[in-house]
């Protein structure tokens, strides 16, 4: 089987983040740091929620743990060039948007596959977000 480029109709640029629900973000950070040898990039506590990013390798996607994320399934977060255009195209093909919200990097929309997997699409409108967040340790230091 040969590997070629994805269907030209795909709006996805890259898989940038994997958001994982966590009932104990501090314990998950300690596990990634002490057991897996990862690096805590940031650990933010704001608006009653804890979100932390860990780096296990020098490659994408980035792993994020969040205690406000409902359910047990991870959310795969894909970057698109233009969120509104991508959503309009995908809605014409049967996609249903579950929610719209913002992440530090820009506007985002959550969707679910027929099998229940969770995906999100975002547009990078704030490219400096990583630099603003890196090194911030509100907890778990």
PDB file of C-alpha atoms in Angstrom:
ATOM      1  CA  UNK A   1       0.000   0.000   0.000  1.00  0.00           C
ATOM      2  CA  UNK A   2       1.370   3.409  -0.938  1.00  0.00           C
ATOM      3  CA  UNK A   3       1.039   6.491   1.136  1.00  0.00           C
ATOM      4  CA  UNK A   4       0.023   9.625  -0.640  1.00  0.00           C
ATOM      5  CA  UNK A   5      -1.208  13.004   0.419  1.00  0.00           C
ATOM      6  CA  UNK A   6      -4.543  13.155   2.212  1.00  0.00           C
ATOM      7  CA  UNK A   7      -7.688  13.897   0.263  1.00  0.00           C
ATOM      8  CA  UNK A   8      -7.412  17.451  -1.042  1.00  0.00           C
ATOM      9  CA  UNK A   9     -10.763  18.199   0.625  1.00  0.00           C
ATOM     10  CA  UNK A  10      -9.288  17.879   4.115  1.00  0.00           C
ATOM     11  CA  UNK A  11      -8.992  21.195   5.973  1.00  0.00           C
ATOM     12  CA  UNK A  12      -6.548  19.832   8.578  1.00  0.00           C
ATOM     13  CA  UNK A  13      -3.058  21.345   8.734  1.00  0.00           C
ATOM     14  CA  UNK A  14      -1.668  19.480  11.744  1.00  0.00           C
ATOM     15  CA  UNK A  15      -2.512  17.613  14.930  1.00  0.00           C
ATOM     16  CA  UNK A  16      -1.173  20.092  17.491  1.00  0.00           C
ATOM     17  CA  UNK A  17      -2.643  18.998  20.837  1.00  0.00           C
ATOM     18  CA  UNK A  18      -4.042  15.983  22.624  1.00  0.00           C
ATOM     19  CA  UNK A  19      -6.234  17.147  25.504  1.00  0.00           C
ATOM     20  CA  UNK A  20      -6.702  14.454  28.122  1.00  0.00           C
ATOM     21  CA  UNK A  21      -9.222  14.561  30.943  1.00  0.00           C
ATOM     22  CA  UNK A  22      -7.674  14.155  34.387  1.00  0.00           C
ATOM     23  CA  UNK A  23      -9.191  13.787  37.822  1.00  0.00           C
ATOM     24  CA  UNK A  24      -5.791  14.706  39.328  1.00  0.00           C
ATOM     25  CA  UNK A  25      -3.643  16.904  37.095  1.00  0.00           C
ATOM     26  CA  UNK A  26      -0.931  17.241  39.764  1.00  0.00           C
ATOM     27  CA  UNK A  27      -0.520  13.456  39.992  1.00  0.00           C
ATOM     28  CA  UNK A  28      -0.482  13.115  36.206  1.00  0.00           C
ATOM     29  CA  UNK A  29       2.246  15.773  35.973  1.00  0.00           C
ATOM     30  CA  UNK A  30       4.335  14.001  38.609  1.00  0.00           C
ATOM     31  CA  UNK A  31       3.927  10.704  36.722  1.00  0.00           C
ATOM     32  CA  UNK A  32       5.031  12.219  33.425  1.00  0.00           C
ATOM     33  CA  UNK A  33       7.986  13.979  35.047  1.00  0.00           C
ATOM     34  CA  UNK A  34       9.197  11.366  37.540  1.00  0.00           C
ATOM     35  CA  UNK A  35       8.303   8.104  35.788  1.00  0.00           C
ATOM     36  CA  UNK A  36       8.332   8.942  32.073  1.00  0.00           C
ATOM     37  CA  UNK A  37      11.051  11.605  32.209  1.00  0.00           C
ATOM     38  CA  UNK A  38       8.917  14.310  30.628  1.00  0.00           C
ATOM     39  CA  UNK A  39       9.130  18.058  31.074  1.00  0.00           C
ATOM     40  CA  UNK A  40       6.345  20.176  32.550  1.00  0.00           C
ATOM     41  CA  UNK A  41       5.949  23.080  30.123  1.00  0.00           C
ATOM     42  CA  UNK A  42       3.281  24.882  32.142  1.00  0.00           C
ATOM     43  CA  UNK A  43       0.703  24.231  34.846  1.00  0.00           C
ATOM     44  CA  UNK A  44      -2.031  26.861  34.973  1.00  0.00           C
ATOM     45  CA  UNK A  45      -4.832  27.270  37.466  1.00  0.00           C
ATOM     46  CA  UNK A  46      -7.473  29.796  36.413  1.00  0.00           C
ATOM     47  CA  UNK A  47     -11.248  30.139  36.440  1.00  0.00           C
ATOM     48  CA  UNK A  48     -11.568  27.078  38.676  1.00  0.00           C
ATOM     49  CA  UNK A  49      -9.721  24.772  36.286  1.00  0.00           C
ATOM     50  CA  UNK A  50      -6.262  23.268  36.051  1.00  0.00           C
ATOM     51  CA  UNK A  51      -4.556  22.745  32.693  1.00  0.00           C
ATOM     52  CA  UNK A  52      -0.997  21.539  32.221  1.00  0.00           C
ATOM     53  CA  UNK A  53       1.202  20.746  29.259  1.00  0.00           C
ATOM     54  CA  UNK A  54       3.903  18.100  29.317  1.00  0.00           C
ATOM     55  CA  UNK A  55       6.582  17.422  26.733  1.00  0.00           C
ATOM     56  CA  UNK A  56       7.701  13.835  26.252  1.00  0.00           C
ATOM     57  CA  UNK A  57       9.582  14.403  22.999  1.00  0.00           C
ATOM     58  CA  UNK A  58      10.566  17.253  20.748  1.00  0.00           C
ATOM     59  CA  UNK A  59       7.735  16.498  18.350  1.00  0.00           C
ATOM     60  CA  UNK A  60       4.042  17.335  18.059  1.00  0.00           C
ATOM     61  CA  UNK A  61       1.415  16.835  19.277  1.00  0.00           C
ATOM     62  CA  UNK A  62       1.620  18.482  22.677  1.00  0.00           C
ATOM     63  CA  UNK A  63      -0.024  16.674  25.606  1.00  0.00           C
ATOM     64  CA  UNK A  64      -2.385  18.694  27.783  1.00  0.00           C
ATOM     65  CA  UNK A  65      -4.097  17.514  30.947  1.00  0.00           C
ATOM     66  CA  UNK A  66      -7.258  19.279  32.066  1.00  0.00           C
ATOM     67  CA  UNK A  67      -9.436  18.704  35.117  1.00  0.00           C
ATOM     68  CA  UNK A  68     -12.423  20.516  33.590  1.00  0.00           C
ATOM     69  CA  UNK A  69     -12.631  18.244  30.548  1.00  0.00           C
ATOM     70  CA  UNK A  70     -15.665  15.972  30.816  1.00  0.00           C
ATOM     71  CA  UNK A  71     -15.614  12.275  29.956  1.00  0.00           C
ATOM     72  CA  UNK A  72     -12.833   9.740  29.647  1.00  0.00           C
ATOM     73  CA  UNK A  73     -11.822  10.167  26.003  1.00  0.00           C
ATOM     74  CA  UNK A  74      -8.987  12.388  24.841  1.00  0.00           C
ATOM     75  CA  UNK A  75      -9.679  15.229  22.422  1.00  0.00           C
ATOM     76  CA  UNK A  76      -7.489  15.424  19.315  1.00  0.00           C
ATOM     77  CA  UNK A  77      -7.054  19.109  18.446  1.00  0.00           C
ATOM     78  CA  UNK A  78      -6.265  19.876  14.802  1.00  0.00           C
ATOM     79  CA  UNK A  79      -5.125  23.231  13.421  1.00  0.00           C
ATOM     80  CA  UNK A  80      -6.921  24.554  10.341  1.00  0.00           C
ATOM     81  CA  UNK A  81      -6.078  27.615   8.251  1.00  0.00           C
ATOM     82  CA  UNK A  82      -9.541  29.172   8.576  1.00  0.00           C
ATOM     83  CA  UNK A  83     -11.925  27.801  11.201  1.00  0.00           C
ATOM     84  CA  UNK A  84     -15.119  29.232   9.697  1.00  0.00           C
ATOM     85  CA  UNK A  85     -14.323  27.959   6.198  1.00  0.00           C
ATOM     86  CA  UNK A  86     -13.340  24.517   7.525  1.00  0.00           C
ATOM     87  CA  UNK A  87     -16.497  24.188   9.626  1.00  0.00           C
ATOM     88  CA  UNK A  88     -18.735  25.311   6.766  1.00  0.00           C
ATOM     89  CA  UNK A  89     -17.171  22.756   4.415  1.00  0.00           C
ATOM     90  CA  UNK A  90     -17.401  19.952   6.963  1.00  0.00           C
ATOM     91  CA  UNK A  91     -20.975  20.817   7.948  1.00  0.00           C
ATOM     92  CA  UNK A  92     -21.960  20.443   4.288  1.00  0.00           C
ATOM     93  CA  UNK A  93     -20.593  16.890   4.510  1.00  0.00           C
ATOM     94  CA  UNK A  94     -22.594  16.076   7.642  1.00  0.00           C
ATOM     95  CA  UNK A  95     -20.422  17.274  10.512  1.00  0.00           C
ATOM     96  CA  UNK A  96     -22.253  18.476  13.631  1.00  0.00           C
ATOM     97  CA  UNK A  97     -20.559  21.057  15.836  1.00  0.00           C
ATOM     98  CA  UNK A  98     -20.974  20.256  19.542  1.00  0.00           C
ATOM     99  CA  UNK A  99     -19.493  23.430  21.003  1.00  0.00           C
ATOM    100  CA  UNK A 100     -17.503  26.549  20.195  1.00  0.00           C
ATOM    101  CA  UNK A 101     -14.999  28.013  22.609  1.00  0.00           C
ATOM    102  CA  UNK A 102     -11.609  29.640  22.777  1.00  0.00           C
ATOM    103  CA  UNK A 103      -8.222  28.202  23.637  1.00  0.00           C
ATOM    104  CA  UNK A 104      -5.105  30.305  24.256  1.00  0.00           C
ATOM    105  CA  UNK A 105      -4.088  29.856  20.610  1.00  0.00           C
ATOM    106  CA  UNK A 106      -7.384  30.960  19.033  1.00  0.00           C
ATOM    107  CA  UNK A 107     -11.021  30.061  18.340  1.00  0.00           C
ATOM    108  CA  UNK A 108     -11.954  26.394  18.513  1.00  0.00           C
ATOM    109  CA  UNK A 109     -14.895  24.071  17.812  1.00  0.00           C
ATOM    110  CA  UNK A 110     -15.550  20.589  19.200  1.00  0.00           C
ATOM    111  CA  UNK A 111     -17.038  17.753  17.173  1.00  0.00           C
ATOM    112  CA  UNK A 112     -17.636  14.042  17.706  1.00  0.00           C
ATOM    113  CA  UNK A 113     -17.208  11.170  15.272  1.00  0.00           C
ATOM    114  CA  UNK A 114     -20.010   8.626  14.737  1.00  0.00           C
ATOM    115  CA  UNK A 115     -18.052   6.196  16.945  1.00  0.00           C
ATOM    116  CA  UNK A 116     -17.828   8.706  19.806  1.00  0.00           C
ATOM    117  CA  UNK A 117     -14.262   9.974  19.407  1.00  0.00           C
ATOM    118  CA  UNK A 118     -13.738  13.613  20.234  1.00  0.00           C
ATOM    119  CA  UNK A 119     -12.062  16.008  17.830  1.00  0.00           C
ATOM    120  CA  UNK A 120     -11.572  19.745  17.842  1.00  0.00           C
ATOM    121  CA  UNK A 121     -10.522  22.198  15.160  1.00  0.00           C
ATOM    122  CA  UNK A 122      -8.842  25.512  15.916  1.00  0.00           C
ATOM    123  CA  UNK A 123      -7.440  28.456  14.017  1.00  0.00           C
ATOM    124  CA  UNK A 124      -4.092  29.836  15.164  1.00  0.00           C
ATOM    125  CA  UNK A 125      -4.850  33.526  15.699  1.00  0.00           C
ATOM    126  CA  UNK A 126      -2.569  34.046  18.722  1.00  0.00           C
ATOM    127  CA  UNK A 127       0.789  32.510  17.742  1.00  0.00           C
ATOM    128  CA  UNK A 128       2.555  33.891  20.835  1.00  0.00           C
ATOM    129  CA  UNK A 129       0.463  31.819  23.253  1.00  0.00           C
ATOM    130  CA  UNK A 130       3.154  29.175  23.779  1.00  0.00           C
ATOM    131  CA  UNK A 131       5.763  31.754  24.776  1.00  0.00           C
ATOM    132  CA  UNK A 132       3.344  33.475  27.183  1.00  0.00           C
ATOM    133  CA  UNK A 133       2.481  30.204  28.939  1.00  0.00           C
ATOM    134  CA  UNK A 134       5.821  28.381  28.971  1.00  0.00           C
ATOM    135  CA  UNK A 135       7.380  28.223  32.421  1.00  0.00           C
ATOM    136  CA  UNK A 136       4.236  29.252  34.293  1.00  0.00           C
ATOM    137  CA  UNK A 137       3.780  26.856  37.215  1.00  0.00           C
ATOM    138  CA  UNK A 138       0.720  27.690  39.314  1.00  0.00           C
ATOM    139  CA  UNK A 139       0.727  24.171  40.826  1.00  0.00           C
ATOM    140  CA  UNK A 140       2.619  20.879  40.772  1.00  0.00           C
ATOM    141  CA  UNK A 141       6.101  22.402  40.721  1.00  0.00           C
TER     142      UNK A 141
END
